[in-house]
């Protein structure tokens, strides 16, 4: 599908008012998206596990205006309270998606949103939040166009979510989602995420992700600024090629179930992401002493037990611990005994791979 396919021609139905609720999960990238071109086109393909319990719930209420106006009209409630700080991001989103959802100025909206994970935990809520909002708007569009098929609904939801926040396009479906053109991934696209349809070994079923909250503060580097650092970055081209190669490697690994190889790719991706930030101008050091302490503990744990716990990082100090279900008990004991001490207030979140967003009754 191309961008043009997402521009509707006309809507057969009329909708006066209503409401719809979606719950959409966060996701954790294994091959990282870092660097983008205009219009939220990724500089390289990425792949992520969709998560299960880290979710945003968004209710969208809509009421048709008597007459369309020149403005977007919306109220924004976050966890029950008016949240002005989030308005600019939503406004920008509406401006970006308007060509594809030409009804936006015809309605007054109330967006009520809340997260399952603790407020300001340093967990990116843009992926779950933007995907949930995109899905709500698509539900309204489906009422305006009742013949819309499921495939179009899903692809366009991901397409719109991407315009809100790149990684959000990987949160619509599960369990592994690829975003960005890759020669060896069937139907991969720069415009939206697609489920990874190749064979996946049972070792990766129900894979765990325990998120250690090392630093719950505000993000030091906004993702927009972060991605910009890859323009004119001395290692950019090599890095983008490497992401393609790592996806090829993961494709083989998912088939074979080779967990040792999985660890090599995933940890290298995380460290490369941080290496890119450390070697850009300006440069950023987003790991904290506790991030490093945790990583060293993980290395030692693997050496001593032969188990397959590994880490990945986003653009911050928190650590995502990835491990197979069959090693969950021993790993969980290790987290409680050895890693919890490095978390702010001892806080961590146990999550696992999930199947994607859900519409609520
Ligand atoms: C480090 O999706 O937050 O988490 O498109 O500017 O909203 P924008 O960026 P965003 O970037 C996420 C980057 C990452 C890696 C990843 O999730 O692939």
Short mmCIF file of N, CA, C and O in Angstrom, two decimals, residues 53-167:
data_model
loop_
_atom_site.label_atom_id
_atom_site.label_comp_id
_atom_site.label_asym_id
_atom_site.label_seq_id
_atom_site.Cartn_x
_atom_site.Cartn_y
_atom_site.Cartn_z
N UNK A 53 1.33 -6.18 29.29
CA UNK A 53 0.62 -5.46 30.35
C UNK A 53 0.94 -3.97 30.43
O UNK A 53 0.18 -3.22 31.05
N UNK A 54 2.02 -3.52 29.81
CA UNK A 54 2.25 -2.07 29.75
C UNK A 54 1.36 -1.50 28.64
O UNK A 54 1.65 -1.66 27.45
N UNK A 55 0.27 -0.88 29.03
CA UNK A 55 -0.75 -0.48 28.06
C UNK A 55 -1.28 0.92 28.31
O UNK A 55 -1.29 1.36 29.46
N UNK A 56 -1.77 1.54 27.26
CA UNK A 56 -2.54 2.77 27.41
C UNK A 56 -3.99 2.46 27.03
O UNK A 56 -4.23 1.77 26.04
N UNK A 57 -4.92 2.94 27.84
CA UNK A 57 -6.34 2.82 27.50
C UNK A 57 -6.82 4.20 27.09
O UNK A 57 -6.63 5.17 27.82
N UNK A 58 -7.41 4.30 25.93
CA UNK A 58 -7.91 5.59 25.44
C UNK A 58 -9.37 5.48 25.02
O UNK A 58 -9.72 4.60 24.24
N UNK A 59 -10.16 6.37 25.60
CA UNK A 59 -11.56 6.48 25.18
C UNK A 59 -11.69 7.76 24.37
O UNK A 59 -11.25 8.83 24.80
N UNK A 60 -12.25 7.63 23.18
CA UNK A 60 -12.49 8.80 22.33
C UNK A 60 -13.99 9.04 22.23
O UNK A 60 -14.73 8.17 21.77
N UNK A 61 -14.41 10.22 22.69
CA UNK A 61 -15.82 10.60 22.51
C UNK A 61 -15.88 11.61 21.38
O UNK A 61 -15.02 12.49 21.30
N UNK A 62 -16.90 11.48 20.52
CA UNK A 62 -16.99 12.41 19.40
C UNK A 62 -18.42 12.88 19.21
O UNK A 62 -19.37 12.14 19.40
N UNK A 63 -18.52 14.15 18.84
CA UNK A 63 -19.82 14.79 18.65
C UNK A 63 -19.68 15.66 17.41
O UNK A 63 -18.79 16.52 17.34
N UNK A 64 -20.52 15.45 16.46
CA UNK A 64 -20.42 16.24 15.22
C UNK A 64 -20.76 17.70 15.49
O UNK A 64 -21.72 18.02 16.20
N UNK A 65 -19.95 18.62 14.92
CA UNK A 65 -20.23 20.05 15.09
C UNK A 65 -21.42 20.43 14.21
O UNK A 65 -21.66 19.79 13.18
N UNK A 66 -22.10 21.49 14.60
CA UNK A 66 -23.20 22.00 13.76
C UNK A 66 -22.65 22.35 12.38
O UNK A 66 -23.23 22.01 11.36
N UNK A 67 -21.50 23.05 12.43
CA UNK A 67 -20.80 23.42 11.19
C UNK A 67 -19.32 23.12 11.40
O UNK A 67 -18.81 23.41 12.49
N UNK A 68 -18.60 22.58 10.42
CA UNK A 68 -17.16 22.39 10.58
C UNK A 68 -16.48 23.74 10.84
O UNK A 68 -16.94 24.76 10.32
N UNK A 69 -15.44 23.77 11.65
CA UNK A 69 -14.70 25.01 11.89
C UNK A 69 -13.28 24.84 11.37
O UNK A 69 -12.89 23.75 10.94
N UNK A 70 -12.50 25.91 11.48
CA UNK A 70 -11.14 25.85 10.95
C UNK A 70 -10.17 25.20 11.94
O UNK A 70 -9.00 25.00 11.63
N UNK A 71 -10.66 24.87 13.12
CA UNK A 71 -9.76 24.34 14.16
C UNK A 71 -10.07 22.90 14.51
O UNK A 71 -11.18 22.42 14.34
N UNK A 72 -9.03 22.27 15.08
CA UNK A 72 -9.25 20.97 15.71
C UNK A 72 -9.79 21.24 17.10
O UNK A 72 -9.20 22.06 17.83
N UNK A 73 -10.87 20.59 17.46
CA UNK A 73 -11.44 20.79 18.79
C UNK A 73 -11.33 19.52 19.60
O UNK A 73 -11.95 18.51 19.23
N UNK A 74 -10.55 19.58 20.66
CA UNK A 74 -10.49 18.40 21.52
C UNK A 74 -10.17 18.79 22.96
O UNK A 74 -9.49 19.78 23.20
N UNK A 75 -10.74 17.99 23.85
CA UNK A 75 -10.36 18.07 25.27
C UNK A 75 -9.50 16.86 25.55
O UNK A 75 -9.71 15.79 24.98
N UNK A 76 -8.54 17.03 26.46
CA UNK A 76 -7.61 15.93 26.73
C UNK A 76 -7.58 15.66 28.22
O UNK A 76 -7.21 16.53 29.01
N UNK A 77 -7.99 14.47 28.61
CA UNK A 77 -7.95 14.10 30.02
C UNK A 77 -6.97 12.97 30.22
O UNK A 77 -7.10 11.91 29.57
N UNK A 78 -5.96 13.19 31.05
CA UNK A 78 -5.01 12.12 31.36
C UNK A 78 -5.24 11.69 32.80
O UNK A 78 -5.16 12.49 33.71
N UNK A 79 -5.56 10.42 32.95
CA UNK A 79 -5.91 9.88 34.26
C UNK A 79 -6.93 10.77 34.98
O UNK A 79 -6.77 11.12 36.14
N UNK A 80 -7.93 11.16 34.22
CA UNK A 80 -9.07 11.89 34.78
C UNK A 80 -8.87 13.39 34.88
O UNK A 80 -9.81 14.10 35.19
N UNK A 81 -7.67 13.87 34.59
CA UNK A 81 -7.45 15.32 34.72
C UNK A 81 -7.03 15.97 33.40
O UNK A 81 -6.28 15.37 32.63
N UNK A 82 -7.50 17.17 33.22
CA UNK A 82 -7.15 17.96 32.04
C UNK A 82 -5.62 18.07 31.97
O UNK A 82 -4.98 18.37 32.98
N UNK A 83 -5.04 17.75 30.80
CA UNK A 83 -3.57 17.73 30.72
C UNK A 83 -3.10 18.59 29.56
O UNK A 83 -2.98 18.12 28.42
N UNK A 84 -2.82 19.85 29.86
CA UNK A 84 -2.42 20.77 28.79
C UNK A 84 -1.06 20.44 28.20
O UNK A 84 -0.80 20.72 27.03
N UNK A 85 -0.20 19.85 29.03
CA UNK A 85 1.16 19.56 28.57
C UNK A 85 1.18 18.62 27.36
O UNK A 85 2.10 18.66 26.54
N UNK A 86 0.15 17.77 27.25
CA UNK A 86 0.13 16.82 26.13
C UNK A 86 -0.53 17.40 24.87
O UNK A 86 -0.48 16.78 23.81
N UNK A 87 -1.16 18.57 25.00
CA UNK A 87 -1.93 19.09 23.87
C UNK A 87 -1.11 19.33 22.60
O UNK A 87 -1.54 18.94 21.51
N UNK A 88 0.09 19.94 22.72
CA UNK A 88 0.83 20.22 21.49
C UNK A 88 1.13 18.96 20.69
O UNK A 88 1.07 18.95 19.45
N UNK A 89 1.44 17.88 21.39
CA UNK A 89 1.76 16.64 20.69
C UNK A 89 0.53 16.09 19.94
O UNK A 89 0.63 15.61 18.81
N UNK A 90 -0.63 16.19 20.59
CA UNK A 90 -1.85 15.68 19.96
C UNK A 90 -2.25 16.59 18.78
O UNK A 90 -2.68 16.11 17.73
N UNK A 91 -2.07 17.90 18.99
CA UNK A 91 -2.40 18.84 17.92
C UNK A 91 -1.53 18.57 16.69
O UNK A 91 -2.01 18.51 15.56
N UNK A 92 -0.25 18.35 16.92
CA UNK A 92 0.66 18.07 15.82
C UNK A 92 0.25 16.77 15.12
O UNK A 92 0.28 16.67 13.89
N UNK A 93 -0.14 15.81 15.93
CA UNK A 93 -0.60 14.53 15.37
C UNK A 93 -1.82 14.76 14.46
O UNK A 93 -1.88 14.28 13.34
N UNK A 94 -2.78 15.56 14.97
CA UNK A 94 -4.00 15.80 14.18
C UNK A 94 -3.66 16.51 12.87
O UNK A 94 -4.22 16.18 11.81
N UNK A 95 -2.73 17.46 12.95
CA UNK A 95 -2.34 18.16 11.72
C UNK A 95 -1.72 17.19 10.72
O UNK A 95 -1.99 17.24 9.53
N UNK A 96 -0.88 16.31 11.25
CA UNK A 96 -0.20 15.37 10.35
C UNK A 96 -1.15 14.37 9.72
O UNK A 96 -0.94 13.94 8.58
N UNK A 97 -2.16 13.93 10.49
CA UNK A 97 -3.02 12.86 9.95
C UNK A 97 -4.25 13.40 9.20
O UNK A 97 -4.95 12.64 8.56
N UNK A 98 -4.48 14.70 9.28
CA UNK A 98 -5.70 15.25 8.67
C UNK A 98 -5.88 14.88 7.18
O UNK A 98 -6.99 14.56 6.76
N UNK A 99 -4.80 14.91 6.38
CA UNK A 99 -5.01 14.53 4.98
C UNK A 99 -5.60 13.12 4.83
O UNK A 99 -6.26 12.83 3.84
N UNK A 100 -5.37 12.26 5.82
CA UNK A 100 -5.83 10.88 5.74
C UNK A 100 -7.15 10.68 6.49
O UNK A 100 -7.81 9.66 6.34
N UNK A 101 -7.49 11.64 7.35
CA UNK A 101 -8.75 11.58 8.11
C UNK A 101 -9.44 12.94 7.96
O UNK A 101 -9.45 13.75 8.88
N UNK A 102 -10.00 13.21 6.79
CA UNK A 102 -10.48 14.56 6.51
C UNK A 102 -11.67 15.00 7.36
O UNK A 102 -12.08 16.15 7.27
N UNK A 103 -12.19 14.11 8.21
CA UNK A 103 -13.34 14.47 9.05
C UNK A 103 -12.94 15.12 10.37
O UNK A 103 -13.80 15.54 11.15
N UNK A 104 -11.64 15.24 10.64
CA UNK A 104 -11.22 15.63 11.99
C UNK A 104 -11.79 16.97 12.46
O UNK A 104 -12.11 17.13 13.63
N UNK A 105 -11.91 17.92 11.54
CA UNK A 105 -12.42 19.24 11.96
C UNK A 105 -13.94 19.28 12.01
O UNK A 105 -14.52 20.31 12.39
N UNK A 106 -14.59 18.18 11.65
CA UNK A 106 -16.06 18.13 11.70
C UNK A 106 -16.57 17.73 13.08
O UNK A 106 -17.77 17.77 13.32
N UNK A 107 -15.67 17.32 13.96
CA UNK A 107 -16.11 16.80 15.26
C UNK A 107 -15.44 17.52 16.43
O UNK A 107 -14.32 18.02 16.30
N UNK A 108 -16.16 17.49 17.56
CA UNK A 108 -15.53 17.83 18.84
C UNK A 108 -15.18 16.52 19.52
O UNK A 108 -16.03 15.63 19.62
N UNK A 109 -13.94 16.46 20.00
CA UNK A 109 -13.47 15.21 20.61
C UNK A 109 -13.18 15.39 22.08
O UNK A 109 -12.72 16.46 22.50
N UNK A 110 -13.41 14.34 22.85
CA UNK A 110 -12.83 14.25 24.19
C UNK A 110 -11.98 12.99 24.20
O UNK A 110 -12.46 11.90 23.87
N UNK A 111 -10.72 13.17 24.57
CA UNK A 111 -9.79 12.04 24.60
C UNK A 111 -9.47 11.76 26.06
O UNK A 111 -8.90 12.61 26.75
N UNK A 112 -9.89 10.60 26.54
CA UNK A 112 -9.61 10.25 27.94
C UNK A 112 -8.62 9.10 27.93
O UNK A 112 -8.89 8.04 27.37
N UNK A 113 -7.49 9.34 28.57
CA UNK A 113 -6.43 8.34 28.43
C UNK A 113 -5.76 8.03 29.78
O UNK A 113 -5.72 8.89 30.66
N UNK A 114 -5.35 6.80 29.94
CA UNK A 114 -4.63 6.42 31.17
C UNK A 114 -3.67 5.27 30.86
O UNK A 114 -3.87 4.53 29.89
N UNK A 115 -2.65 5.15 31.67
CA UNK A 115 -1.64 4.11 31.46
C UNK A 115 -1.70 3.06 32.56
O UNK A 115 -2.00 3.39 33.70
N UNK A 116 -1.36 1.83 32.21
CA UNK A 116 -1.32 0.77 33.23
C UNK A 116 -0.04 0.85 34.04
O UNK A 116 0.04 0.35 35.14
N UNK A 117 0.98 1.47 33.48
CA UNK A 117 2.26 1.54 34.18
C UNK A 117 2.35 2.85 34.97
O UNK A 117 1.66 3.82 34.64
N UNK A 118 3.18 2.87 36.02
CA UNK A 118 3.20 4.05 36.87
C UNK A 118 3.56 5.32 36.10
O UNK A 118 4.38 5.29 35.19
N UNK A 119 2.90 6.39 36.50
CA UNK A 119 3.11 7.69 35.90
C UNK A 119 4.58 8.10 36.04
O UNK A 119 5.21 7.84 37.05
N UNK A 120 5.11 8.75 35.03
CA UNK A 120 6.52 9.15 34.95
C UNK A 120 7.47 8.07 35.46
O UNK A 120 8.30 8.29 36.33
N UNK A 121 7.32 6.88 34.89
CA UNK A 121 8.22 5.79 35.25
C UNK A 121 9.39 5.77 34.28
O UNK A 121 10.26 4.92 34.35
N UNK A 122 9.39 6.73 33.36
CA UNK A 122 10.45 6.74 32.36
C UNK A 122 10.15 5.72 31.26
O UNK A 122 10.94 5.52 30.36
N UNK A 123 8.99 5.07 31.33
CA UNK A 123 8.60 4.16 30.25
C UNK A 123 7.95 4.99 29.17
O UNK A 123 7.05 5.77 29.45
N UNK A 124 8.42 4.79 27.95
CA UNK A 124 7.86 5.58 26.86
C UNK A 124 6.39 5.26 26.71
O UNK A 124 6.01 4.10 26.54
N UNK A 125 5.54 6.27 26.81
CA UNK A 125 4.11 6.03 26.64
C UNK A 125 3.67 6.47 25.25
O UNK A 125 2.51 6.35 24.91
N UNK A 126 4.61 6.99 24.44
CA UNK A 126 4.17 7.50 23.14
C UNK A 126 3.74 6.34 22.23
O UNK A 126 2.80 6.50 21.46
N UNK A 127 4.38 5.18 22.35
CA UNK A 127 4.02 4.06 21.48
C UNK A 127 2.61 3.57 21.80
O UNK A 127 1.77 3.46 20.91
N UNK A 128 2.34 3.33 23.08
CA UNK A 128 1.01 2.83 23.44
C UNK A 128 -0.03 3.93 23.27
O UNK A 128 -1.13 3.69 22.79
N UNK A 129 0.33 5.16 23.62
CA UNK A 129 -0.62 6.27 23.56
C UNK A 129 -1.01 6.64 22.15
O UNK A 129 -2.20 6.77 21.83
N UNK A 130 -0.03 6.78 21.28
CA UNK A 130 -0.34 7.18 19.90
C UNK A 130 -1.04 6.06 19.15
O UNK A 130 -1.91 6.32 18.31
N UNK A 131 -0.69 4.81 19.44
CA UNK A 131 -1.37 3.72 18.73
C UNK A 131 -2.81 3.62 19.21
O UNK A 131 -3.71 3.37 18.40
N UNK A 132 -3.06 3.82 20.50
CA UNK A 132 -4.44 3.75 21.00
C UNK A 132 -5.30 4.85 20.37
O UNK A 132 -6.43 4.60 19.94
N UNK A 133 -4.74 6.04 20.26
CA UNK A 133 -5.50 7.15 19.66
C UNK A 133 -5.76 6.90 18.18
O UNK A 133 -6.87 7.13 17.67
N UNK A 134 -4.74 6.40 17.49
CA UNK A 134 -4.91 6.09 16.06
C UNK A 134 -6.03 5.07 15.87
O UNK A 134 -6.88 5.20 14.97
N UNK A 135 -6.07 4.06 16.73
CA UNK A 135 -7.11 3.03 16.62
C UNK A 135 -8.50 3.61 16.88
O UNK A 135 -9.47 3.25 16.20
N UNK A 136 -8.60 4.49 17.86
CA UNK A 136 -9.91 5.12 18.14
C UNK A 136 -10.39 5.90 16.92
O UNK A 136 -11.56 5.81 16.53
N UNK A 137 -9.49 6.67 16.32
CA UNK A 137 -9.88 7.46 15.14
C UNK A 137 -10.26 6.55 13.97
O UNK A 137 -11.18 6.85 13.22
N UNK A 138 -9.56 5.43 13.87
CA UNK A 138 -9.91 4.48 12.81
C UNK A 138 -11.27 3.84 13.06
O UNK A 138 -11.99 3.53 12.11
N UNK A 139 -11.62 3.64 14.32
CA UNK A 139 -12.95 3.08 14.62
C UNK A 139 -14.04 4.05 14.17
O UNK A 139 -15.08 3.64 13.66
N UNK A 140 -13.78 5.35 14.37
CA UNK A 140 -14.73 6.34 13.88
C UNK A 140 -14.78 6.30 12.34
O UNK A 140 -15.85 6.31 11.74
N UNK A 141 -13.59 6.22 11.73
CA UNK A 141 -13.59 6.18 10.26
C UNK A 141 -14.34 4.95 9.75
O UNK A 141 -15.04 5.00 8.74
N UNK A 142 -14.22 3.85 10.48
CA UNK A 142 -14.93 2.64 10.05
C UNK A 142 -16.46 2.82 10.15
O UNK A 142 -17.20 2.27 9.38
N UNK A 143 -16.89 3.62 11.12
CA UNK A 143 -18.34 3.90 11.17
C UNK A 143 -18.78 4.73 9.97
O UNK A 143 -19.88 4.58 9.47
N UNK A 144 -17.87 5.62 9.52
CA UNK A 144 -18.19 6.45 8.36
C UNK A 144 -18.11 5.65 7.06
O UNK A 144 -18.68 6.04 6.04
N UNK A 145 -17.36 4.55 7.12
CA UNK A 145 -17.16 3.71 5.93
C UNK A 145 -17.30 2.24 6.36
O UNK A 145 -16.31 1.53 6.49
N UNK A 146 -18.54 1.80 6.57
CA UNK A 146 -18.77 0.49 7.18
C UNK A 146 -18.23 -0.70 6.37
O UNK A 146 -18.07 -1.77 6.93
N UNK A 147 -17.94 -0.50 5.11
CA UNK A 147 -17.44 -1.61 4.29
C UNK A 147 -15.93 -1.85 4.46
O UNK A 147 -15.38 -2.78 3.90
N UNK A 148 -15.29 -0.97 5.20
CA UNK A 148 -13.83 -1.06 5.34
C UNK A 148 -13.39 -2.46 5.78
O UNK A 148 -13.96 -3.01 6.70
N UNK A 149 -12.37 -3.00 5.10
CA UNK A 149 -11.95 -4.35 5.51
C UNK A 149 -10.90 -4.28 6.62
O UNK A 149 -10.28 -3.26 6.85
N UNK A 150 -10.74 -5.43 7.26
CA UNK A 150 -9.90 -5.55 8.45
C UNK A 150 -8.44 -5.19 8.16
O UNK A 150 -7.77 -4.50 8.93
N UNK A 151 -7.96 -5.67 7.02
CA UNK A 151 -6.56 -5.44 6.62
C UNK A 151 -6.30 -3.92 6.50
O UNK A 151 -5.32 -3.39 7.02
N UNK A 152 -7.22 -3.23 5.83
CA UNK A 152 -7.07 -1.79 5.65
C UNK A 152 -7.11 -1.09 7.02
O UNK A 152 -6.29 -0.21 7.30
N UNK A 153 -8.04 -1.51 7.86
CA UNK A 153 -8.17 -0.92 9.20
C UNK A 153 -6.85 -1.04 9.98
O UNK A 153 -6.36 -0.05 10.55
N UNK A 154 -6.28 -2.22 9.95
CA UNK A 154 -5.06 -2.46 10.72
C UNK A 154 -3.86 -1.71 10.15
O UNK A 154 -3.11 -1.06 10.88
N UNK A 155 -3.71 -1.79 8.81
CA UNK A 155 -2.56 -1.12 8.18
C UNK A 155 -2.66 0.39 8.39
O UNK A 155 -1.70 1.06 8.72
N UNK A 156 -3.85 0.92 8.20
CA UNK A 156 -3.98 2.38 8.32
C UNK A 156 -3.82 2.82 9.77
O UNK A 156 -3.27 3.89 10.03
N UNK A 157 -4.27 2.01 10.72
CA UNK A 157 -4.05 2.36 12.13
C UNK A 157 -2.55 2.48 12.41
O UNK A 157 -2.10 3.41 13.09
N UNK A 158 -1.80 1.53 11.89
CA UNK A 158 -0.35 1.56 12.10
C UNK A 158 0.28 2.76 11.38
O UNK A 158 1.15 3.46 11.92
N UNK A 159 -0.21 3.01 10.17
CA UNK A 159 0.26 4.16 9.37
C UNK A 159 0.04 5.49 10.12
O UNK A 159 0.93 6.33 10.21
N UNK A 160 -1.14 5.63 10.71
CA UNK A 160 -1.45 6.87 11.44
C UNK A 160 -0.63 6.94 12.73
O UNK A 160 -0.12 8.01 13.09
N UNK A 161 -0.53 5.82 13.42
CA UNK A 161 0.24 5.79 14.67
C UNK A 161 1.69 6.22 14.40
O UNK A 161 2.29 6.97 15.17
N UNK A 162 2.24 5.78 13.28
CA UNK A 162 3.60 6.15 12.91
C UNK A 162 3.76 7.67 12.79
O UNK A 162 4.78 8.24 13.19
N UNK A 163 2.72 8.33 12.26
CA UNK A 163 2.80 9.79 12.12
C UNK A 163 2.78 10.47 13.48
O UNK A 163 3.25 11.59 13.63
N UNK A 164 2.22 9.79 14.50
CA UNK A 164 2.25 10.32 15.86
C UNK A 164 3.60 10.09 16.51
O UNK A 164 4.22 10.99 17.08
N UNK A 165 4.08 8.88 16.43
CA UNK A 165 5.40 8.52 16.97
C UNK A 165 5.84 7.26 16.25
O UNK A 165 5.08 6.27 16.20
N UNK A 166 7.05 7.30 15.68
CA UNK A 166 7.47 6.19 14.81
C UNK A 166 7.23 4.81 15.42
O UNK A 166 6.56 3.95 14.84
N UNK A 167 7.76 4.61 16.63
CA UNK A 167 7.70 3.27 17.21
C UNK A 167 6.26 2.84 17.51
O UNK A 167 5.99 1.65 17.67
#
